[in-house]
Coordinates of C-alpha atoms in Angstrom, one line a residue:
M1 CA 0.0 0.0 0.0
K2 CA 1.3 3.4 -0.9
K3 CA 1.8 5.9 1.9
L4 CA 1.4 9.6 1.9
F5 CA 3.9 10.8 4.4
A6 CA 4.5 14.2 5.8
F7 CA 7.8 15.2 7.3
P8 CA 8.7 18.1 9.6
L9 CA 11.2 20.7 8.1
M10 CA 13.9 19.7 10.6
V11 CA 14.3 16.5 12.5
F12 CA 16.5 16.4 15.6
S13 CA 15.0 13.7 17.7
S14 CA 15.4 9.9 17.9
M15 CA 19.2 10.4 17.5
V16 CA 21.7 7.6 17.7
F17 CA 24.6 9.3 19.5
S18 CA 28.2 8.5 18.5
Q19 CA 31.6 10.2 18.7
Y20 CA 31.5 12.6 15.7
S21 CA 32.7 16.2 15.7
V22 CA 31.6 18.9 13.4
S23 CA 35.2 20.1 13.4
E24 CA 35.8 17.3 10.9
I25 CA 33.6 19.1 8.3
P26 CA 35.6 21.4 6.0
E27 CA 34.5 25.0 6.1
D28 CA 33.6 25.1 2.5
G29 CA 31.6 21.8 2.9
Y30 CA 28.6 23.7 4.2
L31 CA 28.3 25.9 1.1
K32 CA 29.0 22.9 -1.2
D33 CA 26.1 21.0 0.4
F34 CA 23.9 24.0 0.2
D35 CA 24.5 24.3 -3.5
I36 CA 23.9 20.5 -4.0
A37 CA 20.6 20.8 -2.1
V38 CA 19.6 23.7 -4.4
D39 CA 20.4 21.6 -7.5
I40 CA 18.4 18.7 -6.2
I41 CA 15.3 20.9 -5.6
Q42 CA 15.6 22.5 -9.0
K43 CA 15.9 19.2 -10.9
Q44 CA 13.9 16.8 -8.7
H45 CA 11.0 18.6 -7.0
P46 CA 7.7 17.9 -8.8
N47 CA 6.9 21.7 -9.1
P48 CA 9.4 23.9 -7.3
Y49 CA 7.9 27.2 -8.6
R50 CA 4.3 26.4 -7.6
F51 CA 4.0 29.3 -5.2
H52 CA 6.9 31.6 -6.1
S53 CA 8.5 32.5 -9.5
K54 CA 11.9 31.2 -10.5
E55 CA 13.2 34.8 -10.1
S56 CA 11.8 35.1 -6.6
I57 CA 13.1 31.7 -5.5
T58 CA 16.6 32.5 -7.0
K59 CA 16.7 35.8 -5.1
K60 CA 15.7 34.1 -1.8
I61 CA 18.2 31.3 -2.3
D62 CA 21.0 33.8 -3.0
S63 CA 20.1 35.6 0.3
L64 CA 20.2 32.3 2.3
R65 CA 23.5 31.3 0.6
T66 CA 25.1 34.6 1.7
I67 CA 24.1 33.9 5.3
V68 CA 25.7 30.4 5.2
K69 CA 28.8 31.8 3.4
K70 CA 29.3 34.4 6.1
D71 CA 28.9 31.9 8.9
P72 CA 29.6 28.4 7.7
S73 CA 28.3 26.2 10.5
Y74 CA 26.1 23.1 11.0
T75 CA 23.2 24.9 12.7
N76 CA 23.4 27.8 10.2
L77 CA 23.1 25.5 7.3
L78 CA 20.1 23.7 8.9
I79 CA 18.2 26.8 9.8
H80 CA 18.9 28.6 6.5
N81 CA 18.6 25.5 4.2
P82 CA 17.0 26.1 0.8
T83 CA 13.9 23.9 1.4
R84 CA 12.4 26.5 3.6
I85 CA 11.6 29.0 0.9
I86 CA 9.8 27.0 -1.8
G87 CA 6.5 26.7 0.0
D88 CA 6.5 22.9 0.3
G89 CA 6.1 21.7 3.8
H90 CA 7.0 18.1 2.8
S91 CA 10.4 18.9 1.5
N92 CA 12.7 18.2 4.5
F93 CA 16.3 19.1 5.4
S94 CA 17.5 17.3 8.5
A95 CA 20.6 16.9 10.6
D96 CA 22.9 13.9 10.6
S97 CA 22.3 12.4 14.1
N98 CA 25.9 11.7 14.8
Y99 CA 27.2 15.2 14.0
F100 CA 24.3 16.9 15.7
E101 CA 25.1 15.2 19.0
D102 CA 28.3 17.2 19.0
V103 CA 26.3 20.4 18.4
L104 CA 23.7 19.6 21.1
S105 CA 26.4 18.8 23.7
S106 CA 27.9 22.3 23.3
I107 CA 24.6 24.2 23.5
Y108 CA 22.8 25.7 26.5
F109 CA 19.0 25.8 26.0
F110 CA 16.4 28.3 27.2
P111 CA 15.1 26.9 30.5
L112 CA 11.3 27.8 30.1
Q113 CA 8.8 26.0 28.0
I114 CA 6.9 28.3 25.6
Y115 CA 3.6 28.0 23.8
V116 CA 2.7 30.3 20.9
H117 CA -0.9 31.4 20.6
N118 CA -2.2 34.2 18.3
N119 CA 1.5 35.0 17.6
E120 CA 2.2 35.7 21.2
L121 CA 4.6 33.7 23.4
Y122 CA 3.5 32.4 26.8
V123 CA 5.2 30.5 29.6
N124 CA 4.0 26.9 29.3
G125 CA 5.1 25.3 32.6
D126 CA 6.2 25.6 36.1
N127 CA 9.8 26.7 36.7
P128 CA 12.3 27.5 39.4
Y129 CA 12.2 31.2 38.6
H130 CA 8.6 31.5 39.9
I131 CA 7.5 33.1 36.6
E132 CA 3.8 32.4 36.4
V133 CA 2.3 30.1 33.8
G134 CA 0.7 32.3 31.2
S135 CA 3.1 35.2 31.5
Q136 CA 3.8 36.7 28.1
I137 CA 7.4 36.7 26.8
L138 CA 8.3 40.0 25.3
E139 CA 12.1 39.7 24.7
I140 CA 14.9 37.2 25.1
N141 CA 18.5 38.7 25.0
N142 CA 17.1 41.8 23.3
V143 CA 15.4 39.9 20.5
T144 CA 11.7 40.6 20.4
A145 CA 9.1 37.9 20.5
P146 CA 7.9 38.6 16.9
D147 CA 11.6 38.4 15.6
L148 CA 12.1 35.1 17.5
L149 CA 9.0 33.6 15.9
K150 CA 9.9 34.9 12.5
A151 CA 13.4 33.3 12.6
V152 CA 12.2 29.7 13.4
P153 CA 12.0 27.4 10.4
K154 CA 8.4 26.4 9.7
A155 CA 6.8 23.5 7.8
A156 CA 3.9 24.7 5.8
D157 CA 2.6 24.7 2.2
G158 CA 2.4 28.0 0.2
N159 CA 2.4 31.0 2.4
I160 CA 0.4 29.6 5.3
K161 CA 1.3 31.3 8.5
V162 CA 2.5 28.9 11.2
E163 CA 2.8 29.4 14.9
D164 CA 2.8 25.8 16.1
V165 CA 6.6 25.5 16.4
D166 CA 9.0 24.2 19.0
L167 CA 10.3 27.6 19.8
P168 CA 12.3 26.8 23.0
F169 CA 14.4 24.4 21.1
Y170 CA 15.4 26.9 18.4
I171 CA 16.1 29.9 20.7
P172 CA 19.9 29.1 21.3
F173 CA 20.4 28.6 17.5
I174 CA 18.6 31.9 16.7
L175 CA 20.4 34.0 19.2
K176 CA 24.0 35.1 18.5
N177 CA 27.0 33.3 20.0
H178 CA 24.9 30.5 21.6
P179 CA 24.6 32.1 25.0
Q180 CA 24.8 30.2 28.3
D181 CA 22.5 32.7 30.1
F182 CA 19.3 34.5 29.0
T183 CA 17.9 37.9 29.9
L184 CA 14.1 37.6 29.7
K185 CA 11.6 40.5 29.6
Y186 CA 8.1 39.4 30.2
K187 CA 4.6 40.7 31.2
T188 CA 2.9 39.2 34.2
L189 CA -0.7 38.1 34.3
T190 CA -1.5 41.4 36.1
G191 CA 0.1 43.4 33.2
E192 CA 3.4 44.3 35.0
N193 CA 6.6 44.3 32.9
K194 CA 9.5 42.4 34.5
T195 CA 13.0 41.3 33.7
A196 CA 14.7 38.1 34.8
K197 CA 18.1 36.5 34.4
L198 CA 17.9 32.8 33.5
S199 CA 20.6 30.1 33.4
G200 CA 20.7 27.9 30.4
I201 CA 20.2 24.1 30.7
Q202 CA 21.8 21.3 28.8
Y203 CA 20.0 19.1 26.4
P204 CA 19.1 16.2 28.7
R205 CA 17.5 18.5 31.1
F206 CA 15.8 20.5 28.3
Y207 CA 14.3 17.2 27.0
Y208 CA 13.0 16.4 30.4
E209 CA 11.4 19.8 30.8
A210 CA 9.8 19.6 27.4
K211 CA 7.9 16.5 28.5
H212 CA 6.6 18.4 31.5
A213 CA 5.1 21.4 29.7
I214 CA 1.4 22.0 30.3
L215 CA 0.4 22.0 26.6
P216 CA -0.2 19.8 24.8
I217 CA -2.5 18.0 27.3
D218 CA -3.2 14.9 25.3
L219 CA 0.2 13.1 25.5
I220 CA -1.3 9.6 25.7
S221 CA -2.7 9.8 22.2
E222 CA 0.7 11.2 21.0
S223 CA 2.0 7.9 22.2
Y224 CA -0.8 5.6 21.1
G225 CA -1.5 7.3 17.8
I226 CA -5.2 6.5 18.0
Y227 CA -6.9 6.9 21.3
G228 CA -10.5 7.5 22.5
Y229 CA -12.5 7.8 25.7
K230 CA -15.7 9.2 27.2
L231 CA -15.6 12.8 28.1
D232 CA -19.0 13.1 29.7
A233 CA -22.4 11.4 29.6
D234 CA -23.0 12.6 26.0
T235 CA -19.6 13.3 24.6
Y236 CA -16.8 11.0 23.3
Y237 CA -13.3 12.2 22.4
L238 CA -11.3 10.4 19.6
S239 CA -7.7 11.5 18.9
I240 CA -6.1 10.5 15.6
K241 CA -2.4 11.6 15.5
S242 CA -1.5 9.8 12.3
F243 CA -2.9 8.1 9.1
S244 CA 0.3 6.1 8.6
Y245 CA -1.1 2.7 9.4
D246 CA -1.9 -0.4 7.5
E247 CA -5.6 -0.1 6.5
S248 CA -6.6 -3.3 8.3
F249 CA -5.0 -2.2 11.6
F250 CA -6.5 1.3 11.2
Y251 CA -10.0 -0.1 10.6
E252 CA -9.8 -2.4 13.6
R253 CA -8.8 0.5 15.9
L254 CA -11.6 2.7 14.5
K255 CA -14.2 -0.2 14.8
K256 CA -13.2 -0.6 18.5
Y257 CA -13.8 3.0 19.3
F258 CA -17.0 3.5 17.3
Q259 CA -18.4 0.4 18.9
E260 CA -17.7 1.9 22.2
I261 CA -19.4 5.2 21.1
K262 CA -22.4 3.2 20.1
D263 CA -22.5 1.2 23.4
L264 CA -22.3 4.4 25.4
S265 CA -25.1 6.0 23.3
S266 CA -22.9 9.1 22.9
K267 CA -24.6 11.9 21.1
K268 CA -21.6 14.2 20.5
L269 CA -18.1 13.4 19.2
I270 CA -14.9 15.4 19.1
I271 CA -12.3 14.2 16.6
D272 CA -8.8 15.6 17.3
I273 CA -6.4 15.7 14.4
R274 CA -4.1 18.3 15.8
N275 CA -0.4 17.4 15.3
N276 CA -1.5 14.7 12.8
S277 CA 1.2 14.8 10.1
G278 CA -0.6 12.6 7.6
G279 CA 0.0 9.2 6.2
A280 CA -1.9 6.9 3.9
I281 CA -4.4 9.0 2.0
S282 CA -6.7 5.9 1.6
N283 CA -7.2 6.0 5.4
V284 CA -8.8 9.4 5.2
P285 CA -12.2 8.3 3.7
L286 CA -12.0 5.2 5.9
L287 CA -12.2 7.4 9.0
Y288 CA -14.8 9.6 7.4
S289 CA -17.0 6.6 6.6
F290 CA -17.6 6.3 10.3
I291 CA -19.2 9.7 10.5
A292 CA -20.7 10.2 7.0
K293 CA -24.2 11.6 6.8
D294 CA -25.2 9.8 3.6
K295 CA -24.8 6.2 2.5
S296 CA -21.9 7.2 0.3
F297 CA -19.7 10.3 -0.2
N298 CA -17.4 11.7 -2.9
N299 CA -13.7 10.8 -2.3
E300 CA -11.7 12.1 -5.1
Y301 CA -8.0 12.8 -5.4
Q302 CA -5.3 12.6 -8.1
Y303 CA -1.6 12.4 -8.2
A304 CA 0.5 14.6 -10.7
T305 CA 4.1 15.6 -11.3
K306 CA 6.2 17.5 -13.7
V307 CA 9.2 15.2 -13.0
V308 CA 8.4 11.6 -13.6
D309 CA 12.0 10.3 -13.7
I310 CA 14.8 10.6 -11.2
K311 CA 16.9 13.4 -12.7
Y312 CA 19.3 13.8 -9.8
T313 CA 20.9 10.5 -9.1
D314 CA 24.0 11.3 -6.9
Y315 CA 23.9 10.8 -3.1
L316 CA 20.5 9.0 -3.3
V317 CA 20.0 6.6 -0.4
D318 CA 17.4 4.2 0.9
P319 CA 16.2 5.9 4.1
Q320 CA 15.5 2.5 5.8
T321 CA 19.0 1.0 5.2
N322 CA 21.1 4.0 4.5
R323 CA 22.4 2.1 1.4
Y324 CA 23.2 4.2 -1.7
Y325 CA 21.0 3.5 -4.7
S326 CA 22.5 1.4 -7.5
D327 CA 21.8 2.0 -11.2
K328 CA 19.3 -0.9 -11.0
D329 CA 17.5 0.7 -8.0
I330 CA 17.1 4.0 -10.0
A331 CA 16.0 2.1 -13.1
D332 CA 13.4 0.2 -11.0
Q333 CA 12.1 3.5 -9.5
N334 CA 11.8 5.1 -13.0
N335 CA 10.0 2.1 -14.4
F336 CA 7.5 2.2 -11.4
M337 CA 6.7 5.9 -12.1
R338 CA 6.5 5.6 -15.9
Q339 CA 4.1 2.7 -15.7
R340 CA 1.8 4.7 -13.4
F341 CA 1.9 8.2 -14.8
D342 CA 0.8 9.3 -18.2
K343 CA 1.7 12.6 -20.0
A344 CA -1.2 15.0 -20.3
E345 CA -2.3 16.0 -23.8
K346 CA -1.8 19.6 -22.9
G347 CA 0.7 21.2 -20.5
D348 CA 3.7 19.6 -18.9
Y349 CA 2.1 17.4 -16.3
Y350 CA 2.1 13.7 -15.8
F351 CA -1.1 12.3 -14.1
G352 CA -1.5 9.1 -12.2
N353 CA -3.4 6.4 -14.2
S354 CA -5.6 3.5 -13.1
R355 CA -2.5 1.3 -12.2
L356 CA -1.5 3.8 -9.5
D357 CA -3.7 3.0 -6.6
N358 CA -5.8 -0.2 -6.1
T359 CA -7.2 1.3 -2.8
Y360 CA -8.8 4.2 -4.6
I361 CA -12.6 4.3 -4.2
K362 CA -14.3 7.5 -5.6
N363 CA -17.9 6.7 -4.4
Y364 CA -17.0 5.6 -0.8
P365 CA -19.6 3.7 1.3
R366 CA -20.5 4.7 4.8
D367 CA -19.5 2.2 7.5
G368 CA -22.1 0.1 9.3
L369 CA -20.9 1.4 12.7
F370 CA -21.3 5.1 11.6
F371 CA -22.0 7.8 14.2
G372 CA -24.9 10.1 13.3
G373 CA -24.6 12.6 16.1
K374 CA -22.9 16.0 16.3
V375 CA -19.2 16.2 15.4
I376 CA -16.5 18.8 16.0
V377 CA -13.0 18.4 14.5
L378 CA -9.9 20.0 16.2
T379 CA -7.1 21.2 13.9
N380 CA -3.9 23.2 14.1
N381 CA -0.9 24.2 11.9
R382 CA 0.5 20.7 12.4
T383 CA -2.6 19.1 10.9
F384 CA -0.8 18.2 7.7
S385 CA -1.0 16.3 4.4
A386 CA -3.5 13.5 4.5
A387 CA -4.9 15.0 7.8
T388 CA -5.7 18.2 6.0
Y389 CA -7.6 16.2 3.4
F390 CA -9.7 14.8 6.2
A391 CA -10.4 18.3 7.5
S392 CA -11.2 19.4 3.9
L393 CA -13.6 16.5 3.3
F394 CA -15.3 17.1 6.7
K395 CA -15.8 20.8 5.8
S396 CA -17.0 20.2 2.2
E397 CA -19.5 17.6 3.4
K398 CA -20.8 20.1 6.0
R399 CA -20.6 17.4 8.6
G400 CA -19.9 19.7 11.6
E401 CA -17.7 22.5 12.8
I402 CA -13.9 22.9 13.0
V403 CA -12.2 24.4 16.1
G404 CA -8.6 25.5 16.4
K405 CA -6.1 26.8 13.8
E406 CA -5.6 26.8 10.1
T407 CA -4.1 23.5 8.8
G408 CA -0.4 23.6 7.7
S409 CA -1.2 22.0 4.3
C410 CA -3.3 23.5 1.5
S411 CA -7.0 22.6 1.6
N412 CA -7.1 21.6 -2.1
F413 CA -3.8 19.9 -2.7
T414 CA -0.5 19.0 -1.2
T415 CA 3.0 17.8 -2.3
A416 CA 3.9 14.3 -1.1
A417 CA 4.3 10.6 -1.8
W418 CA 7.3 8.4 -2.9
F419 CA 10.0 10.5 -1.3
L420 CA 13.6 10.6 -2.6
T421 CA 16.2 10.9 0.1
Y422 CA 19.7 12.3 -0.5
R423 CA 22.6 12.2 2.0
L424 CA 24.8 15.2 1.3
P425 CA 28.5 14.4 1.0
N426 CA 30.1 16.9 3.4
T427 CA 27.7 17.4 6.3
K428 CA 25.9 14.1 5.9
A429 CA 22.7 16.1 6.3
V430 CA 19.7 14.6 4.6
I431 CA 17.3 16.3 2.1
S432 CA 14.0 14.5 1.4
I433 CA 12.0 15.5 -1.7
P434 CA 8.5 14.3 -2.5
R435 CA 7.9 13.1 -6.1
T436 CA 4.3 14.1 -6.7
E437 CA 1.5 16.6 -6.0
I438 CA -1.9 15.4 -4.9
F439 CA -5.1 17.3 -5.8
F440 CA -8.3 16.9 -3.8
N441 CA -11.8 16.9 -5.1
N442 CA -11.7 18.0 -8.7
N443 CA -9.3 21.0 -8.3
D444 CA -7.8 22.4 -11.5
K445 CA -4.4 20.7 -11.5
E446 CA -2.7 23.1 -13.9
N447 CA -3.9 26.3 -12.4
V448 CA -3.8 25.9 -8.6
S449 CA -2.0 28.9 -7.3
N450 CA -3.8 30.0 -4.1
C451 CA -3.0 28.0 -1.1
K452 CA -4.9 28.3 2.1
G453 CA -5.2 25.6 4.7
V454 CA -8.6 24.4 6.0
I455 CA -9.8 27.4 8.0
P456 CA -11.5 26.6 11.3
D457 CA -15.0 27.8 12.0
H458 CA -14.0 28.8 15.5
T459 CA -10.6 30.1 16.9
I460 CA -9.7 30.4 20.5
S461 CA -9.4 34.0 21.9
S462 CA -6.3 34.9 24.0
N463 CA -8.5 35.2 27.1
D464 CA -10.0 31.7 26.7
F465 CA -6.6 30.3 25.9
L466 CA -5.0 31.8 29.1
T467 CA -7.9 30.6 31.3
S468 CA -7.4 27.1 30.1
L469 CA -3.6 27.2 30.3
K470 CA -3.7 28.4 33.9
A471 CA -6.2 25.6 34.8
H472 CA -4.0 23.0 33.0
K473 CA -6.8 22.3 30.5
D474 CA -6.9 21.9 26.8
P475 CA -8.2 25.3 25.3
E476 CA -9.7 23.8 22.1
L477 CA -11.3 20.9 23.9
E478 CA -12.8 23.2 26.5
Y479 CA -14.2 25.5 23.9
S480 CA -15.7 22.6 21.9
L481 CA -17.6 21.4 25.0
T482 CA -18.9 24.9 25.5
L483 CA -19.9 25.0 21.8
F484 CA -21.8 21.7 22.1
S485 CA -23.7 23.1 25.2
K486 CA -25.0 26.0 23.1
K487 CA -26.6 23.8 20.5

């Protein structure tokens, strides 16, 4: 079964530590790898100029290249890598785990956890400095909160504005000279401006503190992937954090929870797809079939690309084994795509044919265990890829209301599937490029230019957010329960 995967822009977790030193990397190696990454994007991306003209992309790349040239370092390459300016949240540039251990061990991290809401930064956990949870961060080491947020690499399609980021992790990389101490300016809950001196913490302690932040509340579903339980006498909560499952397993899990919903006679359902990075697109209508209003619904998507062959063959690796591709591997990959994509009569697109997906069902039937009550879906900027398609389907079918933030992927298409992975020769950093675009529900494949995520029907005000944060409650969940009570 083909999977539709979504990757974050930078991956620094799950690292296998070893004795590597970034001092081994030649100074000109960073710029060389930057240039190779640019060449890969230009030759291999299915549509690198989807959102920005070639002239605009070239100008932005030149600007990033100048930054890397002035300060050739591992973190500078990662933060200013060329994937961040093409408007494709699936294209990924990530660190080599061995080299990055060396970087992490030399860095002191900001000691407070932070949550971003409505583009404002809030303290998101208890701390030894007695700075109240919910205090608003104004400056760190003379860098303003908006400038800090602007500097963080973000994974999103098009020009979607993203605030769901791991800001505390990036702070030492954004600030100059990797400081050991931090001067914080903040506003208390009573509106008083204060300054505090904070000592940096090393990565093991930072990792521990990150796991003890207040938000997100729902850590158990982050671990289980699919998790549901009764909220009150009438309401059931179902969290889906990924669509990257075998269809049979996914169906069994959904059947378990929807049987429980039926047994409980629940009248209201909250489906949480916040932080859902996507997965197998065929699992999207499978989930929707459990809440569909009608006996069947329209499930339509199509794959397309401008680059059907592998045009950049150097440094190509199998991400599962780290083995470099042979000529036969590349020939097999090309044959796979050529058999499943046909050139359009007009334009320069190749579109997926009937051989592409044996799981594709356009007129999708409703499941026998379907839930017919009221439904609310929770989304955020990390609702991505296939998860965005679910939100889009939910909205187009007018099945209920959406609470939260705009999704990180476009509501009408995304770029993903059959990723090519390159290990760059000098820094061993990895660049991952999707091979196709995917269009949802009859969108004009040739002329899609506007990209907006799925826009929620309800967003959370700063006052409601702070009230929930201080009470250690989930703001979107609390708002949804209130919304249900009004109906």
